Coordinates of C-alpha atoms and ligand atoms in Angstrom, one line a residue:
M25 CA -4.1 15.5 5.3
N26 CA -1.4 13.6 3.7
L27 CA -1.9 9.3 2.8
K28 CA 1.6 8.8 3.7
D29 CA 2.4 10.2 6.3
E30 CA -1.5 8.9 7.6
Y31 CA -0.7 5.4 7.1
I32 CA 2.5 5.0 8.7
K33 CA 0.5 6.8 12.1
F34 CA -2.4 4.5 11.6
F35 CA 0.0 1.7 11.7
V36 CA 2.1 2.6 14.1
S37 CA -0.1 3.0 16.5
K38 CA -1.2 -0.4 15.7
G39 CA 2.1 -2.3 16.4
H40 CA 4.4 -1.6 13.7
K41 CA 7.6 -0.8 13.2
Q42 CA 8.4 1.6 10.3
I43 CA 11.1 0.7 8.1
P44 CA 13.1 2.7 5.3
S45 CA 12.9 2.2 1.9
A46 CA 15.3 -0.4 1.1
P47 CA 17.2 1.4 -2.4
V48 CA 14.8 1.0 -5.7
V49 CA 17.9 -1.5 -7.5
P50 CA 17.5 -4.0 -5.1
E51 CA 20.4 -5.1 -3.5
N52 CA 19.9 -9.5 -3.4
D53 CA 17.2 -10.2 -5.9
P54 CA 19.7 -10.3 -9.3
S55 CA 16.3 -11.5 -11.1
V56 CA 14.8 -8.1 -12.0
L57 CA 16.6 -4.6 -12.9
F58 CA 14.2 -2.2 -10.0
N59 CA 12.0 -3.0 -6.7
T60 CA 8.3 -3.9 -8.7
A61 CA 6.3 -3.9 -5.2
G62 CA 6.6 -2.9 -2.1
M63 CA 7.3 -6.6 -0.8
Q64 CA 10.6 -7.4 -2.5
P65 CA 12.7 -6.8 -0.2
L66 CA 11.0 -8.7 2.4
I67 CA 11.3 -11.8 0.8
P68 CA 14.0 -13.4 3.2
Y69 CA 11.6 -12.9 5.7
L70 CA 8.3 -13.5 3.8
M71 CA 10.1 -16.9 3.7
G72 CA 10.5 -17.2 6.9
E73 CA 14.0 -15.5 8.3
E74 CA 13.3 -12.6 10.9
H75 CA 13.6 -9.1 10.5
P76 CA 15.1 -7.2 13.0
Y77 CA 12.5 -4.7 13.6
G78 CA 10.1 -7.4 14.6
K79 CA 6.6 -9.2 13.2
R80 CA 4.2 -6.3 12.1
L81 CA 5.7 -3.7 9.8
V82 CA 5.0 -0.6 7.9
D83 CA 6.7 1.4 4.8
Y84 CA 6.0 3.6 2.4
Q85 CA 8.7 1.8 -0.9
K86 CA 10.2 3.2 -3.6
C87 CA 9.2 1.3 -6.8
I88 CA 10.3 1.4 -10.7
R89 CA 8.3 -1.0 -13.5
T90 CA 9.8 -0.4 -17.0
N91 CA 7.1 -3.3 -18.6
D92 CA 4.9 -0.7 -20.4
L93 CA 7.8 2.5 -20.6
D94 CA 5.8 3.4 -23.7
S95 CA 2.3 3.8 -22.2
I96 CA 3.4 6.8 -20.3
G97 CA 2.1 10.1 -21.3
D98 CA -1.4 8.7 -20.5
K99 CA -4.0 9.6 -17.7
T100 CA -2.5 6.8 -15.0
H101 CA 0.3 5.4 -15.9
H102 CA 3.7 6.4 -13.9
T103 CA 7.6 4.7 -14.1
F104 CA 8.1 5.5 -11.0
F105 CA 5.9 4.9 -7.8
E106 CA 5.3 4.7 -4.3
M107 CA 3.4 1.4 -2.8
L108 CA 2.2 1.8 0.8
G109 CA 2.7 -1.8 3.1
N110 CA 1.8 -2.9 6.0
W111 CA 3.2 -6.7 6.8
S112 CA 2.3 -9.5 9.0
L113 CA 5.2 -11.9 9.9
G114 CA 3.2 -14.6 11.3
D115 CA 1.1 -12.3 13.6
Y116 CA -1.7 -11.1 12.5
F117 CA -3.9 -12.5 9.2
K118 CA -6.9 -12.1 7.4
K119 CA -9.7 -11.1 10.4
E120 CA -7.2 -9.1 11.9
S121 CA -5.6 -7.5 8.3
I122 CA -9.3 -6.3 7.0
G123 CA -10.3 -5.0 10.1
Y124 CA -7.2 -2.6 10.1
S125 CA -7.9 -1.6 6.0
I126 CA -11.6 -1.1 7.1
E127 CA -10.5 1.1 9.6
F128 CA -8.2 2.9 8.0
L129 CA -10.3 3.9 5.4
T130 CA -13.6 4.5 6.7
Q131 CA -12.1 6.3 10.0
V132 CA -9.0 7.9 9.0
L133 CA -9.5 8.3 5.2
H134 CA -13.4 8.6 5.8
I135 CA -14.5 7.1 2.9
P136 CA -18.1 6.2 2.9
L137 CA -18.5 2.0 3.7
N138 CA -21.3 1.9 0.9
K139 CA -18.6 2.8 -1.5
L140 CA -16.6 -0.2 -1.2
A141 CA -16.2 -3.4 -2.4
V142 CA -13.9 -6.4 -2.5
T143 CA -13.4 -9.9 -4.2
V144 CA -12.2 -12.7 -2.6
F145 CA -10.6 -15.3 -3.6
K146 CA -13.2 -17.9 -4.7
G147 CA -10.1 -21.5 -4.2
N148 CA -8.8 -23.9 -6.6
D149 CA -6.9 -27.0 -6.4
M150 CA -5.4 -26.5 -3.5
I151 CA -7.5 -24.3 -1.0
G152 CA -11.0 -23.8 -0.9
P153 CA -12.8 -20.5 -1.0
D154 CA -12.1 -17.7 1.4
K155 CA -15.6 -17.7 3.1
E156 CA -12.7 -16.8 6.0
S157 CA -11.8 -13.5 4.8
A158 CA -15.6 -12.7 3.2
E159 CA -16.9 -12.9 6.9
A160 CA -14.7 -10.9 8.2
W161 CA -15.4 -8.0 6.0
I162 CA -19.1 -9.1 6.4
S163 CA -18.6 -8.1 10.0
H164 CA -17.7 -4.7 8.9
G165 CA -20.7 -3.9 7.2
I166 CA -19.7 -4.9 3.7
K167 CA -22.7 -6.3 1.8
K168 CA -22.7 -9.8 0.3
E169 CA -23.5 -7.8 -2.7
R170 CA -20.6 -6.3 -2.3
I171 CA -18.3 -9.0 -2.4
A172 CA -17.6 -11.2 -5.6
Y173 CA -15.5 -14.6 -5.8
M174 CA -12.7 -14.6 -8.4
G175 CA -10.2 -16.9 -9.6
E176 CA -6.4 -17.4 -9.9
E177 CA -6.0 -14.7 -12.7
D178 CA -7.3 -12.1 -10.0
N179 CA -6.9 -13.4 -6.1
W180 CA -3.6 -14.9 -6.3
W181 CA 0.0 -12.7 -6.2
P182 CA 2.2 -12.5 -7.9
N183 CA -0.1 -15.1 -10.2
M184 CA 0.4 -19.1 -10.4
E185 CA 3.7 -19.0 -12.1
N186 CA 6.1 -16.6 -10.3
I187 CA 8.4 -18.7 -8.0
G188 CA 9.0 -17.7 -4.5
P189 CA 6.5 -16.5 -1.2
C190 CA 2.5 -16.5 -2.3
G191 CA -1.0 -16.6 -1.8
S192 CA -4.5 -15.7 -2.4
D193 CA -5.6 -12.3 -1.8
T194 CA -8.6 -9.7 -0.9
E195 CA -8.5 -6.8 -3.2
I196 CA -10.6 -3.5 -2.3
F197 CA -12.3 -1.4 -4.3
Y198 CA -13.9 2.2 -4.2
F199 CA -16.4 3.6 -6.3
S200 CA -14.5 6.4 -8.1
S201 CA -17.4 8.2 -10.3
E202 CA -20.3 10.4 -8.3
E203 CA -23.1 8.6 -10.1
E204 CA -25.0 7.1 -7.6
V205 CA -23.3 3.1 -6.6
P206 CA -25.1 0.2 -7.2
E207 CA -26.2 -2.5 -5.1
V208 CA -24.3 -5.1 -6.4
F209 CA -20.9 -4.6 -7.2
D210 CA -19.3 -5.3 -10.7
P211 CA -16.0 -5.9 -10.9
E212 CA -16.1 -5.3 -14.8
D213 CA -17.5 -2.0 -14.1
D214 CA -14.5 0.3 -14.7
R215 CA -16.2 2.7 -12.3
W216 CA -14.8 0.5 -9.5
V217 CA -10.8 1.0 -9.0
E218 CA -8.5 -0.9 -6.9
I219 CA -7.0 0.5 -4.0
W220 CA -5.8 -1.5 -2.1
N221 CA -4.2 -5.4 -1.9
N222 CA -3.9 -7.8 0.9
V223 CA -1.8 -10.8 0.2
F224 CA -2.1 -13.8 2.5
M225 CA 0.9 -15.5 2.2
E226 CA 0.9 -18.4 3.1
Y227 CA 3.0 -20.7 0.2
N228 CA 5.9 -20.4 -1.0
H229 CA 5.8 -21.8 -5.1
N230 CA 8.7 -23.8 -5.8
E231 CA 11.3 -24.2 -8.9
D232 CA 9.8 -27.3 -9.5
G233 CA 6.3 -26.5 -9.8
T234 CA 4.8 -27.3 -6.6
F235 CA 3.4 -25.1 -4.4
T236 CA 4.5 -25.9 0.1
L237 CA 2.9 -23.9 3.5
L238 CA 5.7 -21.3 4.5
P239 CA 7.1 -21.8 7.9
K240 CA 4.9 -18.7 8.8
K241 CA 1.2 -17.5 7.6
N242 CA 2.2 -13.5 6.6
V243 CA 0.1 -10.3 5.2
D244 CA 1.4 -8.4 2.2
T245 CA -0.6 -5.5 1.5
G246 CA 0.2 -3.0 -0.9
M247 CA -1.6 0.0 -1.8
G248 CA -0.5 2.7 -4.6
Y249 CA 0.0 5.8 -3.0
E250 CA 0.1 8.4 -6.2
R251 CA -2.8 6.3 -8.1
V252 CA -5.4 6.1 -4.3
V253 CA -4.4 10.1 -4.3
A254 CA -5.5 10.7 -7.3
I255 CA -8.9 8.9 -7.1
L256 CA -9.7 10.2 -3.5
E257 CA -8.8 13.8 -4.8
G258 CA -11.5 13.0 -7.2
V259 CA -9.7 13.8 -10.5
S260 CA -9.5 10.9 -13.3
D261 CA -5.7 12.5 -15.1
N262 CA -3.6 11.2 -11.8
Y263 CA -1.1 13.5 -12.7
K264 CA -3.6 16.4 -11.5
S265 CA -3.2 15.7 -8.5
S266 CA -1.4 16.8 -5.3
V267 CA 1.4 14.5 -6.1
W268 CA 2.6 16.2 -9.1
K269 CA 1.5 19.6 -8.7
S270 CA 4.9 21.3 -7.7
I271 CA 6.5 19.7 -10.5
I272 CA 4.0 20.1 -13.1
D273 CA 3.9 24.0 -11.7
T274 CA 7.7 24.2 -13.1
I275 CA 7.8 22.2 -16.0
C276 CA 4.6 25.4 -17.1
R277 CA 7.2 27.3 -16.5
V278 CA 10.1 26.7 -17.7
S279 CA 8.7 25.2 -20.8
N280 CA 6.2 28.7 -20.9
R281 CA 3.0 26.6 -21.8
S282 CA -0.4 25.6 -19.8
Y283 CA -1.1 21.9 -18.7
E284 CA -4.0 21.3 -21.4
G285 CA -3.2 21.1 -24.5
N286 CA 0.6 19.9 -24.0
E287 CA -1.0 17.3 -21.4
E288 CA 1.5 14.2 -23.2
S289 CA 4.9 15.7 -23.3
I290 CA 4.5 17.0 -20.0
R291 CA 3.7 13.8 -18.0
I292 CA 6.5 12.4 -19.8
I293 CA 9.0 14.9 -18.7
A294 CA 6.9 14.6 -15.5
D295 CA 7.5 11.1 -15.3
H296 CA 10.9 10.7 -16.4
I297 CA 12.6 13.2 -14.4
R298 CA 11.6 12.2 -11.5
T299 CA 12.4 9.0 -11.7
S300 CA 15.4 10.0 -13.4
V301 CA 16.1 11.2 -9.9
F302 CA 15.5 9.2 -8.1
I303 CA 17.4 6.1 -9.9
A304 CA 20.3 8.7 -9.6
A305 CA 20.2 9.1 -6.0
D306 CA 19.6 6.1 -5.1
K307 CA 22.7 4.2 -2.7
S308 CA 22.9 1.9 -6.6
G309 CA 24.9 4.5 -7.9
I310 CA 23.3 3.7 -11.1
K311 CA 24.5 5.8 -14.2
P312 CA 23.8 6.2 -17.7
S313 CA 24.8 3.2 -19.9
N314 CA 23.6 0.6 -22.8
T315 CA 22.9 -1.8 -20.1
D316 CA 20.4 -2.9 -17.1
Q317 CA 19.3 0.1 -15.0
G318 CA 21.5 2.5 -16.7
Y319 CA 20.1 2.1 -20.2
I320 CA 16.7 2.6 -18.4
L321 CA 18.4 5.8 -16.7
R322 CA 19.7 6.7 -20.6
R323 CA 16.6 6.0 -22.0
L324 CA 14.1 8.1 -19.4
I325 CA 16.2 11.4 -19.3
R326 CA 16.6 11.4 -24.0
R327 CA 13.0 10.8 -24.2
S328 CA 12.3 13.4 -21.0
I329 CA 15.3 16.3 -24.0
R330 CA 13.1 15.2 -26.8
H331 CA 9.9 15.7 -25.3
A332 CA 11.2 18.9 -23.9
K333 CA 12.2 20.0 -27.7
K334 CA 8.6 19.4 -28.6
L335 CA 7.2 22.1 -26.3
G336 CA 10.2 24.5 -27.4
I337 CA 11.8 24.5 -24.2
D338 CA 16.2 25.1 -24.7
I339 CA 17.3 23.0 -24.2
E340 CA 20.9 24.0 -23.2
S341 CA 19.3 26.4 -20.3
D342 CA 18.8 24.4 -17.2
W343 CA 14.8 23.8 -17.6
D344 CA 16.2 19.8 -16.5
K345 CA 18.1 21.3 -13.0
E346 CA 14.7 23.1 -12.0
I347 CA 12.5 20.4 -12.4
A348 CA 15.1 17.8 -10.5
L349 CA 15.5 20.4 -8.1
S350 CA 11.5 20.7 -7.7
V351 CA 11.5 16.8 -7.3
I352 CA 14.3 16.7 -4.7
E353 CA 11.9 19.8 -3.0
E354 CA 9.3 17.8 -3.1
Y355 CA 10.1 14.0 -2.0
S356 CA 13.6 14.5 0.3
K357 CA 11.7 14.4 3.2
Y358 CA 11.1 11.4 2.9
Y359 CA 13.9 10.5 0.5
S360 CA 16.7 11.7 2.4
E361 CA 19.1 10.3 -0.3
L362 CA 17.3 13.3 -2.9
E363 CA 18.9 16.3 -0.8
E364 CA 22.5 13.9 0.0
N365 CA 23.1 12.8 -3.4
K366 CA 22.0 16.0 -5.3
D367 CA 24.9 17.1 -6.9
V368 CA 25.0 13.6 -8.4
V369 CA 21.4 14.0 -10.2
L370 CA 22.2 17.1 -11.3
E371 CA 25.3 15.5 -12.9
V372 CA 24.1 12.3 -14.5
L373 CA 21.3 15.0 -16.2
K374 CA 23.4 17.7 -16.9
S375 CA 26.1 14.9 -18.8
E376 CA 24.0 12.1 -20.3
K377 CA 22.3 15.6 -21.8
I378 CA 25.3 16.7 -23.7
K379 CA 26.1 13.0 -24.7
F380 CA 22.4 13.6 -26.0
N381 CA 23.1 16.4 -27.9
R382 CA 26.3 15.2 -29.6
T383 CA 24.6 11.8 -30.8
L384 CA 21.6 13.7 -31.7
E385 CA 23.7 15.3 -34.2
K386 CA 25.9 12.9 -36.2
G387 CA 22.2 10.2 -35.8
L388 CA 20.2 13.6 -37.8
R389 CA 23.6 12.9 -40.0
E390 CA 22.8 9.7 -40.4
F391 CA 19.1 10.1 -40.6
E392 CA 20.0 12.2 -43.6
K393 CA 22.4 9.3 -45.2
I394 CA 19.6 7.0 -45.5
M395 CA 16.9 9.7 -46.5
R396 CA 19.2 10.6 -49.6
K397 CA 19.6 6.3 -50.4
L398 CA 16.4 5.3 -49.8
D399 CA 14.2 4.9 -53.4
E400 CA 10.9 3.5 -50.9
D401 CA 8.1 5.0 -49.5
T402 CA 9.4 2.8 -46.2
L403 CA 12.2 3.1 -44.1
C404 CA 13.1 -0.2 -42.8
K405 CA 13.3 -1.6 -39.7
E406 CA 17.2 -2.0 -39.4
D407 CA 18.2 1.3 -40.5
A408 CA 14.5 2.7 -37.7
F409 CA 16.6 0.0 -35.2
R410 CA 19.7 1.8 -35.9
L411 CA 19.0 4.6 -35.2
Y412 CA 17.1 3.9 -31.9
D413 CA 20.3 1.7 -30.9
T414 CA 22.9 3.9 -31.7
Y415 CA 21.7 7.4 -31.7
G416 CA 19.5 6.7 -29.5
F417 CA 17.1 8.0 -31.1
P418 CA 13.8 7.1 -29.7
I419 CA 11.2 5.4 -32.5
E420 CA 8.1 8.3 -32.6
L421 CA 11.7 11.3 -33.2
T422 CA 12.1 8.7 -36.8
V423 CA 8.6 8.2 -37.8
E424 CA 8.4 12.3 -37.8
L425 CA 11.4 13.0 -38.9
A426 CA 10.0 10.9 -42.1
G427 CA 6.7 12.7 -41.8
E428 CA 8.0 15.7 -42.7
R429 CA 9.7 14.5 -45.8
G430 CA 6.8 12.0 -46.8
R431 CA 7.8 8.9 -45.7
S432 CA 6.6 6.2 -43.5
V433 CA 8.7 4.0 -41.3
D434 CA 8.2 0.4 -40.6
I435 CA 6.9 0.2 -37.4
K436 CA 5.7 -3.3 -36.8
G437 CA 9.5 -4.3 -38.0
F438 CA 10.7 -2.0 -35.9
K439 CA 8.7 -3.0 -32.4
E440 CA 9.5 -6.9 -34.0
K441 CA 13.6 -5.8 -33.3
F442 CA 12.9 -4.1 -30.4
K443 CA 11.3 -6.7 -28.7
A444 CA 13.9 -8.9 -29.9
H445 CA 16.5 -7.1 -28.5
Q446 CA 14.7 -6.4 -25.0
E447 CA 14.6 -10.4 -24.6
L448 CA 18.0 -10.6 -25.4
S449 CA 18.9 -7.7 -22.8
R450 CA 16.7 -9.6 -20.4
T451 CA 18.1 -12.9 -20.9
Q452 CA 21.8 -11.0 -21.0
S453 CA 21.4 -9.3 -17.8
K454 CA 19.7 -12.0 -16.1
G455 CA 23.7 -14.6 -16.9
K456 CA 25.3 -11.8 -16.4
F457 CA 24.2 -11.5 -13.4
K458 CA 24.6 -14.9 -12.3
G459 CA 27.6 -14.5 -14.1
G460 CA 29.1 -11.9 -12.3
L461 CA 27.7 -13.1 -8.6
A462 CA 28.7 -16.5 -9.5
G463 CA 32.4 -15.8 -10.9
G464 CA 33.2 -12.5 -10.6
G465 CA 36.1 -13.1 -8.0
E466 CA 39.2 -12.0 -8.3
M467 CA 40.8 -15.7 -9.9
E468 CA 37.8 -15.8 -12.2
T469 CA 39.2 -12.4 -13.1
K470 CA 42.5 -13.2 -14.1
Y471 CA 41.3 -16.6 -15.8
H472 CA 39.3 -14.4 -18.0
T473 CA 42.1 -12.4 -19.3
A474 CA 44.2 -15.4 -19.5
T475 CA 41.4 -17.1 -21.6
H476 CA 41.7 -14.5 -24.8
L477 CA 45.5 -14.8 -23.9
L478 CA 45.5 -18.3 -24.3
N479 CA 43.2 -17.7 -27.7
A480 CA 45.3 -15.5 -28.9
A481 CA 48.5 -17.5 -27.9
L482 CA 46.6 -21.1 -29.9
R483 CA 45.9 -18.2 -33.0
K484 CA 49.5 -17.3 -33.8
V485 CA 50.9 -21.1 -33.3
V486 CA 48.5 -23.1 -33.9
G487 CA 47.0 -21.1 -37.1
S488 CA 44.1 -18.6 -37.7
G489 CA 41.3 -20.9 -38.0
V490 CA 41.3 -21.2 -34.2
H491 CA 38.8 -20.2 -32.6
Q492 CA 36.9 -19.8 -29.2
K493 CA 33.7 -22.7 -29.2
G494 CA 33.7 -22.3 -26.1
S495 CA 35.2 -22.1 -21.6
N496 CA 34.4 -22.6 -18.3
I497 CA 35.8 -20.5 -15.0
T498 CA 35.7 -21.7 -11.9
S499 CA 38.2 -20.0 -8.9
E500 CA 40.4 -23.3 -9.3
R501 CA 41.3 -23.2 -13.0
M502 CA 40.1 -22.5 -16.8
R503 CA 38.2 -24.4 -19.5
F504 CA 39.1 -24.0 -23.2
D505 CA 37.1 -25.2 -26.0
F506 CA 38.5 -24.3 -29.9
S507 CA 38.4 -25.6 -33.0
C508 CA 41.8 -27.5 -34.1
D509 CA 41.3 -30.9 -36.0
H510 CA 44.8 -31.9 -34.9
K511 CA 45.7 -33.2 -31.4
L512 CA 48.4 -30.8 -30.2
S513 CA 51.6 -31.9 -30.5
E514 CA 54.4 -31.0 -26.7
E515 CA 55.9 -28.5 -29.2
E516 CA 52.5 -26.6 -29.8
K517 CA 51.9 -26.2 -26.2
E518 CA 55.2 -25.5 -25.3
Q519 CA 54.9 -22.9 -27.5
V520 CA 51.7 -21.3 -26.3
E521 CA 52.8 -21.3 -23.1
E522 CA 55.6 -19.7 -23.2
L523 CA 53.9 -17.0 -25.3
V524 CA 51.3 -16.6 -23.2
N525 CA 53.0 -16.2 -20.2
K526 CA 56.2 -14.0 -22.2
W527 CA 52.7 -11.2 -22.7
I528 CA 52.0 -11.8 -18.6
S529 CA 55.5 -10.6 -18.3
E530 CA 55.7 -8.0 -20.3
K531 CA 52.9 -6.1 -18.6
I532 CA 51.1 -5.0 -20.9
D533 CA 47.0 -3.1 -20.3
V534 CA 44.1 -4.5 -21.0
L535 CA 41.9 -2.0 -22.3
K536 CA 38.0 -1.5 -22.6
E537 CA 36.2 0.2 -25.5
E538 CA 32.5 0.4 -26.1
M539 CA 31.0 0.8 -29.9
P540 CA 28.7 -0.4 -32.5
K541 CA 28.6 -3.9 -33.0
E542 CA 29.8 -3.3 -37.3
E543 CA 32.4 -1.1 -35.6
A544 CA 34.0 -3.7 -33.7
I545 CA 33.5 -6.7 -36.8
K546 CA 35.0 -4.2 -39.0
S547 CA 38.2 -3.3 -36.8
G548 CA 38.6 -7.1 -36.1
A549 CA 37.7 -8.1 -32.7
E550 CA 36.8 -11.5 -32.4
C551 CA 33.8 -13.5 -30.8
M552 CA 31.9 -16.0 -30.5
F553 CA 28.2 -16.1 -31.6
I554 CA 27.7 -12.6 -33.3
E555 CA 24.0 -12.4 -33.4
K556 CA 24.2 -12.4 -29.5
Y557 CA 25.6 -9.4 -29.1
P558 CA 23.7 -6.1 -28.6
D559 CA 23.9 -3.1 -31.0
I560 CA 26.7 -1.1 -28.4
V561 CA 29.3 -3.5 -27.7
T562 CA 32.0 -3.8 -25.2
V563 CA 35.9 -4.8 -26.6
Y564 CA 38.5 -5.7 -24.7
S565 CA 42.1 -5.3 -26.3
I566 CA 45.4 -6.5 -25.2
G567 CA 48.6 -5.1 -27.2
D568 CA 48.3 -5.2 -31.2
F569 CA 47.4 -9.8 -30.6
S570 CA 44.2 -9.9 -28.9
R571 CA 40.8 -8.3 -29.6
E572 CA 37.4 -9.8 -28.2
L573 CA 34.0 -8.7 -27.6
C574 CA 33.3 -9.5 -24.2
G575 CA 31.3 -8.8 -21.0
G576 CA 34.1 -8.7 -19.3
P577 CA 35.1 -8.8 -15.9
H578 CA 39.1 -8.2 -17.2
V579 CA 42.9 -7.3 -15.2
K580 CA 43.4 -3.8 -15.7
N581 CA 47.2 -5.2 -16.7
T582 CA 48.2 -8.8 -17.7
G583 CA 50.9 -8.5 -14.7
E584 CA 48.3 -9.4 -12.4
L585 CA 47.9 -12.8 -13.6
G586 CA 50.8 -15.2 -12.2
T587 CA 52.3 -18.1 -14.3
F588 CA 50.3 -20.0 -16.4
K589 CA 50.6 -23.6 -17.5
I590 CA 48.9 -26.0 -19.7
I591 CA 47.9 -29.0 -17.2
K592 CA 45.6 -30.8 -20.0
E593 CA 45.2 -31.1 -23.1
E594 CA 42.1 -33.6 -24.9
A595 CA 39.6 -33.8 -27.1
S596 CA 36.3 -32.0 -26.9
S597 CA 33.7 -33.0 -29.5
A598 CA 35.2 -33.5 -33.6
G599 CA 37.5 -31.0 -34.1
V600 CA 36.9 -29.0 -31.1
R601 CA 40.0 -29.3 -28.4
R602 CA 39.9 -28.5 -25.2
I603 CA 42.6 -27.1 -22.9
K604 CA 42.4 -27.1 -18.9
A605 CA 45.2 -24.4 -17.5
V606 CA 45.8 -22.9 -14.2
L607 CA 47.3 -19.7 -12.9
S608 CA 49.8 -19.7 -10.2
D609 CA 52.1 -17.3 -7.6
E610 CA 55.0 -19.5 -8.4
Ligands
LIG718 N1 2.3 -7.7 -3.6 C1 1.0 -7.3 -3.2 C2 1.8 -6.4 -4.7 O1 2.1 -5.5 -4.4 C3 0.2 -6.6 -2.5 O2 2.1 -5.4 -1.5 O3 0.1 -5.8 -4.8

């Protein structure tokens, strides 16, 4: 019996339409890097839009959670997982949803009723205790002692802070131990494990903090596939369930090691390669990089290489290809994109391996240099972070290498720096998505490049004391604020305009390079707030007169810009002037 197939079959028999899994990179929710729950792609429909497949839906959805990447290696965490879900979009509600859950668990999975317990919402200022759910459970034979009423922290999904559709839920627990099942359900007793969550989505949490009723009452249920398979198969280590068998067998074969005694590295390789295969095969076409989803992909591949080395695998061999192929074989029945994009996946793994091997050597040289200069016992957080960020050294590698020389690493300091960096990239990626969506059009892109030309022209005409203080771009015009102690003369304005137009007419290529931040600064690149940039930055240069740290986007050649014209020059604030300018086709 396969849980996924049985689940779909059951809900289809109850009038649900199977919908395909959405891509793992959200198509219309720029606030997150990956889908983290089955309901995420359905948000517009939970908010009231009509779904083309109707009101009753069922699926298995690819999800990725990266918030505890560092916990991977233990028995229960996975980065990638599948979530089984069924939905009612304004159709059935609590009673029927609970009826389906009980029927599926007891009739299809043959779980004895006595091994089940549930939590229901105890109520808050907005709604009373969820007696309707409790009664529904009781009507299906769940004893009163097996129902626990819990508060917002446990039985409100996703939580009280998140903006968007939400509601109270009822969670189903399974008694996972062979011991006698206690009469009274104690949610604190960890022999009871959560297997299914039925959310009754009837509210929208608005931006202004208020909760309003959604146009329809919906049901959103979610069941973590790998977890439930492990529970049903009675294994306490998720990686020992049938879900992982062929992948782990492949890793044991290519490393010539047994699972026992090498669990941590084998789990990490299995999880990370499986996730990498799914990211690389996704419709979104993510490639390893230093930002956003690409950075996650890079980290996953590099960490799996590092653990393959630990197991003594010859990195140059096809070990990664073989593991990836076993993932593809295992899953392509459910996700045809894996087979379709097989070559892309294998190429991503291969080229990232080559890149990492290169930086690994450079990083080792850098490490030796640090060691030679080190006169204390502890490698400082700055060096540890540089090894991580510029050379892709996972902190464990630095710690291990330092340990071999009897030195330690300021791990706490590293973690703080790492956290600050993560927060920064999160804010940046949010900002970038916004900027990208709102400002990535053709005209905006042109204005973006014109900003760099204007900046360079002002520095040539007015003086090198000019620095950018801000900018704002719409598809209609650009606005540029810069440090300058005087009102520009007509002559200065004319010269600036002429110079920008001269560079445009010279049709100069705009070059884009990635490099460590320090190198960029040394090379004389301009930037507004150096501390706001990650350690690896993008530098755009135009001819020999403009070089700036910038996230883009930019045109490929200045010839694309048209005619540049200043329409206004005015004071912005003390010591800061503001120019408004337009580009036209004349
Ligand atoms: N959205 C809920 C969850 O992720 C139920 O699907 O648990």
